[in-house]
XYZ file of C-alpha atoms in Angstrom:
659
model
C -4.627 -14.201 14.078
C -4.101 -15.596 17.705
C -2.483 -13.284 20.330
C -1.527 -13.478 23.719
C -4.136 -11.955 26.307
C -2.103 -10.103 28.825
C -4.230 -7.130 30.360
C -7.799 -5.906 30.717
C -8.890 -2.846 28.873
C -10.568 0.069 30.716
C -14.144 0.523 30.161
C -13.883 4.334 29.910
C -11.794 5.318 26.808
C -10.675 8.347 24.698
C -10.264 8.282 21.092
C -7.771 10.981 20.080
C -9.127 14.285 21.442
C -12.746 12.947 21.596
C -14.379 11.543 24.999
C -15.758 8.028 24.396
C -18.863 7.367 26.776
C -17.716 3.788 27.376
C -19.376 4.379 30.698
C -22.940 4.649 31.223
C -24.845 6.290 28.343
C -27.344 8.942 29.070
C -29.880 7.973 26.446
C -31.668 11.461 26.554
C -28.483 13.414 25.474
C -26.523 10.573 24.218
C -23.650 11.436 26.851
C -22.306 14.246 28.516
C -19.106 16.384 27.612
C -18.044 18.500 24.757
C -19.521 17.812 21.598
C -17.460 16.820 18.445
C -17.439 14.985 15.316
C -14.700 12.469 13.993
C -14.327 13.159 10.078
C -11.367 11.648 8.408
C -9.433 14.910 8.684
C -10.503 15.728 12.349
C -9.448 14.776 15.722
C -8.177 11.162 16.055
C -4.901 11.387 17.522
C -2.116 13.556 16.390
C 0.965 11.847 14.744
C 2.465 11.413 18.244
C 0.775 12.935 21.137
C -1.892 11.505 23.507
C -4.567 13.633 21.554
C -5.163 16.515 19.604
C -5.664 17.323 15.796
C -3.568 15.503 13.230
C -0.841 18.082 12.247
C -1.211 17.543 8.537
C -4.915 18.317 8.333
C -4.608 21.408 10.863
C -1.793 23.040 9.280
C -1.382 23.833 5.505
C 1.982 24.951 4.449
C 1.945 27.867 1.930
C 4.606 26.253 -0.067
C 3.053 22.903 -0.527
C 3.042 21.733 -4.006
C 5.446 22.359 -7.089
C 4.250 25.855 -7.896
C 5.749 27.719 -4.808
C 9.106 26.217 -5.024
C 12.379 27.871 -5.880
C 14.094 26.164 -8.884
C 15.958 23.224 -7.313
C 19.415 21.736 -7.863
C 19.517 18.159 -9.004
C 21.939 15.660 -10.285
C 20.402 13.916 -13.336
C 22.142 10.549 -13.393
C 21.673 9.993 -9.396
C 18.474 8.117 -8.183
C 17.509 6.686 -4.549
C 15.173 4.019 -5.352
C 12.907 2.593 -2.266
C 10.781 -0.434 -2.684
C 7.959 -0.648 0.046
C 6.936 -4.299 0.046
C 3.835 -5.496 1.931
C 4.851 -8.555 3.982
C 1.505 -9.603 5.196
C -0.098 -13.132 4.568
C -0.659 -13.979 0.748
C 2.266 -11.690 -0.544
C 5.016 -14.281 -1.329
C 3.435 -14.796 -4.821
C 3.512 -11.183 -5.687
C 7.020 -10.678 -4.414
C 8.044 -13.410 -6.702
C 6.484 -11.567 -9.737
C 8.531 -8.600 -8.741
C 11.411 -10.361 -8.267
C 11.240 -11.558 -11.951
C 10.777 -7.975 -13.317
C 14.077 -6.555 -11.703
C 16.599 -7.604 -14.255
C 14.767 -5.743 -16.916
C 13.963 -2.793 -14.650
C 17.797 -2.550 -13.357
C 18.752 -2.777 -17.054
C 16.281 -0.083 -18.313
C 17.751 2.458 -15.522
C 21.280 1.743 -15.726
C 21.917 1.025 -19.591
C 18.878 2.442 -21.432
C 18.587 1.544 -25.096
C 19.946 3.688 -27.914
C 17.271 4.766 -30.536
C 17.570 6.027 -34.002
C 15.755 9.394 -35.278
C 12.562 7.302 -35.790
C 12.602 6.233 -31.930
C 13.513 2.447 -32.903
C 16.138 0.731 -30.872
C 19.405 0.270 -32.814
C 20.970 -3.317 -33.358
C 24.173 -2.525 -31.855
C 23.503 -1.417 -28.289
C 26.390 -0.264 -25.787
C 27.477 -2.635 -23.169
C 26.782 -0.260 -20.195
C 25.609 3.000 -19.407
C 29.007 4.395 -19.353
C 29.424 3.864 -23.088
C 28.451 6.101 -25.761
C 25.529 5.222 -28.281
C 26.512 4.658 -31.815
C 26.722 7.616 -34.080
C 23.699 9.323 -34.965
C 21.560 7.769 -32.067
C 20.617 8.961 -28.629
C 19.801 7.424 -25.211
C 15.850 7.217 -24.550
C 16.864 8.589 -21.040
C 19.909 9.411 -19.027
C 21.782 6.327 -17.704
C 21.849 6.343 -13.853
C 25.359 5.738 -12.746
C 24.862 6.502 -9.040
C 21.904 4.503 -7.401
C 21.003 3.638 -3.816
C 18.652 0.865 -3.724
C 16.940 -0.142 -0.478
C 13.826 -2.281 0.677
C 11.394 -1.769 3.624
C 8.142 -3.619 4.540
C 4.648 -2.790 5.540
C 4.818 -4.050 9.101
C 4.642 -1.585 11.980
C 3.284 -3.757 14.505
C 0.040 -3.307 16.813
C 0.439 0.232 17.580
C 0.013 -0.308 21.361
C -2.682 -2.972 21.027
C -2.082 -6.573 21.540
C -1.598 -7.490 17.930
C 1.542 -8.291 16.386
C 3.746 -8.054 19.280
C 7.629 -7.930 18.356
C 8.564 -10.562 20.836
C 6.765 -13.331 18.662
C 8.372 -15.182 15.931
C 4.982 -15.329 14.367
C 5.034 -11.847 13.315
C 7.964 -9.711 11.689
C 7.620 -6.110 13.052
C 10.281 -4.097 10.865
C 9.287 -0.617 12.034
C 10.508 0.630 8.414
C 14.056 -0.591 8.997
C 15.891 -1.483 5.717
C 15.726 -5.156 5.033
C 18.274 -7.400 3.717
C 17.624 -10.943 5.158
C 17.657 -14.286 3.475
C 14.229 -15.346 4.558
C 11.580 -13.969 6.977
C 12.759 -16.416 9.758
C 15.953 -14.489 10.070
C 15.473 -11.544 12.228
C 18.735 -9.477 11.362
C 20.003 -8.668 8.199
C 22.350 -11.490 6.581
C 22.592 -10.598 2.863
C 25.227 -8.563 1.607
C 24.620 -4.824 1.427
C 26.804 -1.703 0.730
C 29.065 -1.580 3.895
C 26.501 -3.408 5.849
C 24.171 -0.395 5.862
C 21.185 -2.204 4.488
C 21.026 -0.970 1.058
C 22.851 -1.650 -2.304
C 24.922 0.995 -4.421
C 24.930 0.950 -8.102
C 28.549 2.533 -8.942
C 29.765 1.574 -12.376
C 32.330 4.223 -12.538
C 33.767 3.424 -8.960
C 33.023 6.720 -7.639
C 32.354 5.722 -4.243
C 34.909 4.769 -1.692
C 34.561 1.913 -1.439
C 33.187 1.195 -4.881
C 29.774 -0.219 -5.224
C 28.130 -2.840 -7.299
C 29.144 -2.526 -11.118
C 27.357 -5.639 -12.646
C 23.958 -5.168 -13.454
C 23.261 -8.817 -13.424
C 24.576 -9.287 -9.881
C 23.013 -6.117 -8.656
C 19.564 -7.532 -9.837
C 20.319 -10.995 -8.147
C 21.214 -9.145 -4.814
C 17.974 -7.098 -5.230
C 15.890 -10.125 -5.873
C 17.079 -12.109 -2.838
C 16.328 -9.094 -0.570
C 12.799 -8.643 -2.122
C 12.243 -12.641 -1.679
C 13.430 -12.415 1.927
C 10.827 -9.793 2.777
C 8.271 -12.695 3.186
C 4.903 -12.748 4.384
C 5.225 -12.954 8.020
C 4.621 -9.403 8.968
C 1.753 -7.819 10.696
C -1.860 -8.267 9.264
C -2.514 -4.458 9.777
C -0.129 -3.602 6.926
C 0.776 0.030 6.785
C 2.741 0.446 3.659
C 2.229 4.378 3.495
C 3.098 4.860 7.271
C 6.117 2.820 6.592
C 7.141 4.977 3.990
C 6.465 8.248 6.014
C 8.555 6.791 8.715
C 11.687 6.008 6.901
C 11.727 9.000 4.582
C 10.167 11.765 6.518
C 9.020 11.463 10.102
C 11.322 13.877 12.150
C 10.867 12.088 15.338
C 10.158 8.137 14.593
C 9.244 6.783 18.026
C 11.203 4.059 19.526
C 8.529 2.503 21.523
C 4.795 2.779 22.300
C 4.205 3.204 26.259
C 0.714 2.519 27.652
C -0.216 5.206 30.101
C -3.600 5.113 31.488
C -4.865 3.157 28.447
C -3.501 5.681 26.183
C -0.674 4.896 23.687
C 2.129 7.391 23.993
C 4.889 7.315 21.400
C 8.398 7.379 23.550
C 11.947 8.013 22.313
C 13.517 8.400 18.700
C 14.437 5.388 16.659
C 18.195 6.305 15.901
C 18.447 3.333 13.446
C 15.669 4.857 11.238
C 17.402 8.296 11.185
C 20.971 7.016 10.685
C 19.611 4.658 7.497
C 17.681 7.575 6.383
C 20.735 9.830 6.362
C 23.144 7.277 4.697
C 20.332 6.372 2.051
C 18.832 9.522 0.979
C 20.995 11.873 -0.814
C 19.608 15.668 -1.214
C 20.085 15.878 -5.011
C 18.938 12.646 -6.194
C 15.765 11.630 -7.984
C 13.700 9.709 -5.476
C 11.917 6.687 -6.886
C 9.516 4.811 -4.592
C 7.757 1.511 -5.614
C 4.984 0.144 -3.491
C 3.755 -3.427 -3.641
C 0.569 -4.343 -1.840
C -2.317 -6.555 -2.299
C -4.662 -5.039 0.279
C -5.911 -1.443 1.188
C -3.630 0.571 3.424
C -4.112 0.393 7.159
C -1.911 3.307 8.565
C -3.557 3.458 12.013
C -2.619 6.928 13.708
C -0.167 6.501 16.498
C -0.758 7.932 19.863
C -3.883 8.501 21.798
C -6.495 5.444 21.779
C -6.580 4.862 18.092
C -4.600 1.383 18.761
C -8.121 0.036 19.791
C -8.974 -0.647 16.102
C -6.126 -3.260 16.171
C -6.795 -4.524 19.732
C -7.381 -8.366 19.950
C -6.797 -9.093 23.616
C -9.876 -10.261 25.846
C -12.082 -10.819 22.682
C -12.075 -6.953 22.442
C -14.910 -5.721 19.828
C -15.598 -2.227 18.602
C -18.494 -0.068 19.718
C -21.484 0.224 17.467
C -21.681 3.381 15.139
C -24.732 5.725 15.431
C -27.584 5.065 12.857
C -26.600 8.103 10.604
C -23.378 6.182 9.574
C -25.222 3.725 7.587
C -26.625 6.369 5.161
C -23.920 9.023 5.298
C -20.500 8.626 7.125
C -20.095 12.368 6.526
C -23.072 13.493 8.899
C -21.927 15.346 11.561
C -23.855 12.730 14.023
C -21.942 9.757 12.480
C -19.881 8.839 15.649
C -19.143 5.917 17.539
C -21.673 5.118 20.262
C -18.997 5.511 22.717
C -18.387 8.910 21.753
C -20.033 12.112 23.292
C -23.431 12.222 21.788
C -24.334 15.913 22.475
C -25.962 17.696 19.674
C -27.425 14.677 18.012
C -30.736 13.110 18.511
C -31.063 10.004 20.848
C -30.143 6.848 19.327
C -31.463 3.944 21.230
C -29.344 1.531 19.112
C -26.234 2.820 20.849
C -27.346 1.383 24.358
C -26.575 -1.976 25.156
C -28.435 -4.524 27.199
C -26.204 -3.710 30.149
C -26.667 0.237 29.844
C -23.421 0.847 28.354
C -22.312 2.019 24.935
C -23.426 -1.025 22.630
C -20.933 -3.335 21.161
C -20.550 -4.810 17.782
C -20.688 -8.817 17.535
C -17.920 -11.024 16.433
C -19.703 -11.536 13.232
C -20.185 -7.611 12.612
C -16.467 -7.088 13.858
C -13.898 -9.617 12.474
C -10.512 -8.326 13.488
C -9.173 -9.135 10.035
C -11.740 -6.367 8.699
C -10.819 -3.569 11.392
C -9.325 -1.429 8.616
C -12.201 -1.558 6.168
C -14.818 1.078 5.915
C -14.089 2.645 9.540
C -16.340 5.605 9.411
C -19.479 3.672 8.443
C -18.860 0.611 10.342
C -17.497 2.240 13.687
C -18.406 5.794 13.415
C -14.699 6.960 13.535
C -11.737 6.863 11.163
C -8.528 5.423 13.102
C -6.190 5.964 9.911
C -3.871 8.956 8.919
C -5.519 11.117 5.968
C -3.913 10.561 2.594
C -3.223 14.268 2.950
C -0.319 13.310 5.219
C 1.467 11.415 2.494
C 0.802 13.883 -0.283
C 2.222 16.723 2.014
C 5.261 14.440 2.607
C 6.075 14.207 -1.049
C 5.331 17.710 -1.838
C 5.763 20.195 1.004
C 9.116 21.606 2.516
C 7.858 21.392 6.053
C 6.163 18.675 8.133
C 5.015 18.403 11.763
C 6.978 16.861 14.250
C 5.565 14.848 17.094
C 4.701 17.946 19.401
C 2.892 19.870 16.415
C 5.742 22.217 15.387
C 6.675 22.928 11.629
C 10.007 21.409 10.940
C 11.920 20.914 7.563
C 10.770 17.949 5.556
C 13.905 15.590 5.413
C 12.848 14.633 1.614
C 13.781 18.343 0.858
C 16.681 18.968 3.143
C 20.403 18.244 3.109
C 20.702 15.624 5.925
C 24.427 15.791 6.016
C 25.638 19.424 6.138
C 29.233 18.153 6.611
C 29.678 16.826 3.301
C 30.223 18.771 0.069
C 26.921 18.266 -1.559
C 24.324 21.092 -0.467
C 22.203 20.685 -3.588
C 18.304 19.702 -2.931
C 15.590 18.243 -4.988
C 12.139 19.431 -5.527
C 8.925 17.878 -5.613
C 9.270 17.217 -9.582
C 12.073 14.919 -8.676
C 9.856 12.362 -6.922
C 8.218 9.518 -8.629
C 5.898 7.341 -6.638
C 4.527 4.031 -8.213
C 1.774 1.939 -6.521
C 1.434 -1.668 -7.631
C -1.782 -2.266 -6.052
C -5.184 -4.025 -6.145
C -6.786 -2.814 -9.367
C -7.745 -5.035 -12.613
C -5.064 -4.408 -15.040
C -7.840 -4.207 -17.424
C -8.698 -0.878 -16.048
C -5.373 0.598 -16.478
C -4.240 -0.822 -19.694
C -4.409 1.535 -22.795
C -7.209 0.798 -25.236
C -6.763 -0.457 -28.644
C -8.665 0.820 -31.556
C -11.770 -1.357 -30.596
C -11.686 0.258 -27.308
C -10.668 -2.973 -25.486
C -7.623 -3.125 -23.069
C -4.469 -3.920 -24.911
C -1.201 -4.088 -23.126
C 0.337 -4.968 -26.450
C -1.262 -2.584 -28.945
C -3.097 -0.098 -26.895
C -3.096 3.427 -28.340
C -1.688 6.298 -26.363
C -2.734 9.684 -26.470
C -1.346 10.379 -29.834
C -3.019 7.423 -31.318
C -0.017 5.420 -31.528
C -0.275 1.424 -30.740
C 2.425 1.449 -28.024
C 0.594 -0.662 -25.713
C 1.346 -0.600 -21.847
C -0.441 1.181 -19.217
C -2.103 4.634 -18.979
C -0.071 7.540 -17.936
C -1.449 10.123 -15.434
C -2.832 12.331 -17.983
C -4.447 9.498 -19.743
C -6.151 8.398 -16.305
C -7.691 11.758 -16.318
C -8.988 11.546 -20.058
C -12.839 10.888 -20.533
C -13.298 7.290 -21.373
C -14.680 6.153 -25.138
C -18.539 6.403 -25.153
C -19.072 9.095 -22.618
C -20.389 6.789 -19.987
C -17.683 7.431 -17.224
C -15.877 10.629 -16.978
C -12.295 8.977 -16.446
C -10.512 5.873 -15.419
C -10.157 7.530 -12.074
C -13.768 7.347 -11.685
C -13.750 3.737 -12.871
C -11.085 2.669 -10.063
C -11.458 5.030 -7.583
C -14.685 6.823 -7.295
C -14.734 9.991 -4.888
C -13.968 8.419 -1.382
C -14.162 11.809 0.349
C -17.853 12.119 -0.889
C -18.599 8.332 -0.459
C -19.274 8.020 -4.117
C -18.216 4.441 -4.920
C -16.016 3.440 -7.943
C -17.723 2.694 -11.083
C -16.173 -0.584 -11.496
C -17.702 -2.991 -9.248
C -14.549 -5.043 -8.809
C -13.107 -2.309 -7.174
C -15.842 -1.867 -4.386
C -14.712 -3.076 -0.978
C -17.554 -5.393 0.137
C -18.067 -8.550 2.084
C -21.249 -9.278 0.278
C -21.354 -10.580 -3.257
C -21.299 -7.439 -5.449
C -23.280 -6.964 -8.770
C -22.598 -4.934 -11.930
C -20.335 -4.759 -14.985
C -17.136 -3.406 -15.468
C -17.540 -0.165 -17.394
C -14.355 -0.691 -19.722
C -14.499 -4.337 -20.568
C -18.018 -5.209 -19.736
C -17.215 -8.082 -17.767
C -20.116 -8.844 -15.290
C -19.794 -10.067 -11.674
C -20.581 -13.629 -11.309
C -22.432 -14.545 -8.163
C -21.271 -17.405 -6.115
C -24.323 -19.705 -6.899
C -24.331 -18.787 -10.599
C -22.679 -20.672 -13.654
C -19.946 -18.688 -15.225
C -16.527 -16.804 -14.983
C -15.103 -13.587 -15.532
C -11.758 -12.547 -16.650
C -11.045 -10.063 -13.764
C -11.751 -11.774 -10.319
C -13.336 -15.175 -11.787
C -16.469 -14.939 -9.391
C -17.644 -13.437 -6.108
C -17.348 -16.111 -3.348
C -19.229 -16.989 -0.077
C -17.575 -15.595 2.720
C -18.543 -18.072 5.818
C -20.322 -16.507 8.727
C -18.249 -16.097 11.756
C -14.984 -16.323 9.909
C -12.121 -14.045 10.643
C -13.264 -11.928 7.744
C -12.543 -11.289 4.247
C -13.652 -9.077 1.396
C -14.429 -9.632 -2.288
C -11.480 -9.701 -4.653
C -10.745 -6.851 -6.950
C -8.646 -9.112 -9.320
C -6.845 -12.598 -9.249
C -4.258 -14.172 -11.607
C -2.385 -17.575 -12.082
C 0.050 -18.830 -9.438
C 3.370 -19.967 -10.855
C 2.739 -23.426 -9.251
C -0.515 -24.681 -7.729
C -0.314 -25.602 -3.910
C -2.394 -27.728 -1.566
C -3.538 -25.946 1.465
C -2.683 -28.556 4.119
C -2.334 -27.981 7.793
C 1.153 -26.643 7.363
C 0.865 -24.403 4.322
C 1.261 -20.645 4.912
C -1.169 -18.219 3.856
C -3.465 -20.452 1.706
C -6.987 -19.743 0.754
C -8.331 -23.069 -0.085
C -8.394 -24.892 3.392
C -11.194 -27.513 3.483
C -13.682 -26.427 6.410
C -16.183 -29.026 7.613
C -19.702 -28.460 6.499
C -18.771 -25.515 4.347
C -18.820 -25.477 0.505
C -15.569 -23.980 -1.193
C -16.604 -21.729 -4.047
C -13.518 -19.435 -3.760
C -12.420 -18.594 -7.097
C -8.698 -19.071 -6.312
C -9.378 -22.972 -5.754
C -9.246 -25.775 -8.273
C -11.070 -26.276 -10.579
C -11.224 -22.935 -12.092
C -14.167 -23.150 -14.251
C -16.820 -21.937 -11.629
C -20.035 -23.685 -11.297
C -20.074 -25.364 -14.574
C -22.838 -28.093 -15.062
C -20.545 -29.946 -17.390
C -17.739 -30.007 -14.604
C -19.789 -30.475 -11.380
C -16.687 -30.932 -9.267
C -16.606 -29.130 -5.873
C -13.904 -26.773 -5.164
C -10.845 -28.498 -3.614
C -8.008 -27.522 -1.199
C -5.701 -26.965 -4.165
C -4.972 -23.233 -4.821
C -4.188 -22.399 -8.434
C -4.956 -18.539 -8.234
C -3.687 -15.373 -6.253
C -5.936 -12.658 -5.110
C -5.822 -8.734 -4.463
C -8.234 -6.501 -2.895
C -9.006 -2.880 -4.078
C -5.988 -0.717 -3.115
C -8.202 2.467 -2.642
C -6.028 4.598 -0.299
C -2.831 3.890 -2.095
C -4.757 4.860 -5.468
C -5.855 8.099 -3.646
C -2.355 9.205 -3.057
C -1.038 8.329 -6.494
C -4.149 10.516 -8.141
C -3.188 13.387 -5.675
C 0.230 13.566 -6.956
C -0.579 14.014 -10.737
C 1.914 13.293 -13.171
C 4.301 12.249 -10.198
C 2.234 9.125 -9.601
C 2.249 5.797 -11.623
C -0.386 3.287 -10.932
C 0.040 -0.500 -11.741
C -1.943 -3.566 -11.083
C -0.443 -6.419 -8.950
C -2.463 -8.899 -10.734
C -0.428 -9.238 -13.961
C -2.008 -10.185 -17.272
C 0.046 -13.253 -17.571
C 3.121 -14.907 -16.417
C 3.640 -17.638 -18.817
C 5.292 -16.060 -21.766
C 8.448 -14.259 -20.335
C 9.421 -12.878 -23.757
C 6.120 -10.929 -24.081
C 5.872 -7.211 -23.097
C 2.696 -8.049 -21.073
C 4.851 -10.318 -19.071
C 4.349 -10.068 -15.168
C 4.986 -6.560 -14.030
C 6.970 -5.504 -17.214
C 4.242 -3.229 -18.092
C 4.374 -1.411 -14.892
C 8.241 -1.147 -14.842
C 8.219 0.248 -18.454
C 5.705 2.954 -17.265
C 8.086 3.836 -14.432
C 11.027 4.052 -16.885
C 9.008 6.056 -19.305
C 8.189 8.447 -16.464
C 11.937 8.575 -15.608
C 12.553 9.581 -19.296
C 10.972 12.971 -18.438
C 12.073 13.204 -14.541
C 15.822 12.681 -15.612
């Protein structure tokens, strides 16, 4: 990423409420001032101010969760469907796979099939959701006859840093505004939406004034065009979780970030977001969120000096962490070397040659990896805690910019002047994350204990195929080696317990081990072989902009040559470097019978472990649906395992109970 260098950073800095000793370090005491640690839920810049505790972690609402709610009122055929689509580099391939799944998905929501008493679909199906099923049959779920459908991206800019400036055409900074553009190079929405409000309306009964769409094919086509237009020119610090929060929840989404003495201060209120939220979000609908992202979430806290983790100007590099971080990021003395060191033993590695707090090198701190493993690598967590998003989808109250408890817009009547005062409850929210995780980890297992999207067994032992439900993700796995699928794909991030699946471990270095479900071994870059999950580990060149090993890969629809003009290509030829990336042709790996070196032709797409998105899904229990952004196959469009069909079917199955 290349950005214009426009100003010099101050040498004395503050992260959140914690002073940074970027001035000369006292090697005996580690600096002067009040002592403080910087755990994931501690001080790191509140949701808007210049410092202080994060509001979500410092206050817990007594009404959080489903148990303390009054019975909500709910309209069972009304849905507000929000797609949150990552638009950073390499996402175009996944957006295309999603687009191909939309026709089935829209049909499954608007005209669900009728089944006989055995549960089998009948031959004669109604033409629309407004028509009755044949005598003696029933719909598998309530048809949705009133639906709002909107799309936002993951791009929120640089949070006050020099990254992703809004003025450049190289980066779309969408700020959670509804998107309906024909291509990423079009700044303004130019695709048709309902009354130019930025979203689509499904309205087969003509109950809206004016009426919305009533042709499901036309609706799916319009939606597909919007998804395709999201593109992959967004900010590389992708923040899908915070984009979701900003659009649906934030009581005061800021208008701009103002730099005041090197402190980022959110200023003003984005009235566009508030108006679009009011138009889009009805109080009594089922809220369905579908998130598509091929990387781990990077929702940087706004305000204070958290923006520094995204800083690129003047070749800025982060400070070193104290030694304790390497062994235990939860240690009270795991801090940035630029923070106050009082209460911790002297750490000579924290003192640079110039007597100031030591900095990381370019090799240790590539800009593209600023959101990876922050506490261990930097001694500080710059990201919003996952609890912020769990609360947003669960609690009747949230914090405003000044730390005051206010009503959560998701559970509020945003238009008290209309005649609709019913409000949803948390059980009327379904969150789906289509993220970086091997599909083999999420698929139901067949009678032989192997992942099988066609014939995998559900909890009743029926060969229904598809992916695991929330309850099944919690179930013990056969053989007793691993306690649950969650342990496989997520581990316990809060306690630094890595996922049992080595493919879900975020790492620059080649990993080792075997997938505990399939037995697939990781393949070192220099070895002969290939596995069915991520192909192989690969050599990440020293001094590069930074990359991680892949969680999973899948076939591209069409191979492409990574020439000088190609966007988001992973197989560019670099002088004096060997290409062993599994995305590049040939696919066979280091096969002695096929000794061709890798070429600049890309034949596979990639995804990285989506750890933070999976943490949110797990926290939501049966309101969360986990899917893999790496489809099992994209060749046979008639098969139930085609593309994202298994994920969309899982969402429809969840809607069957929610509606």
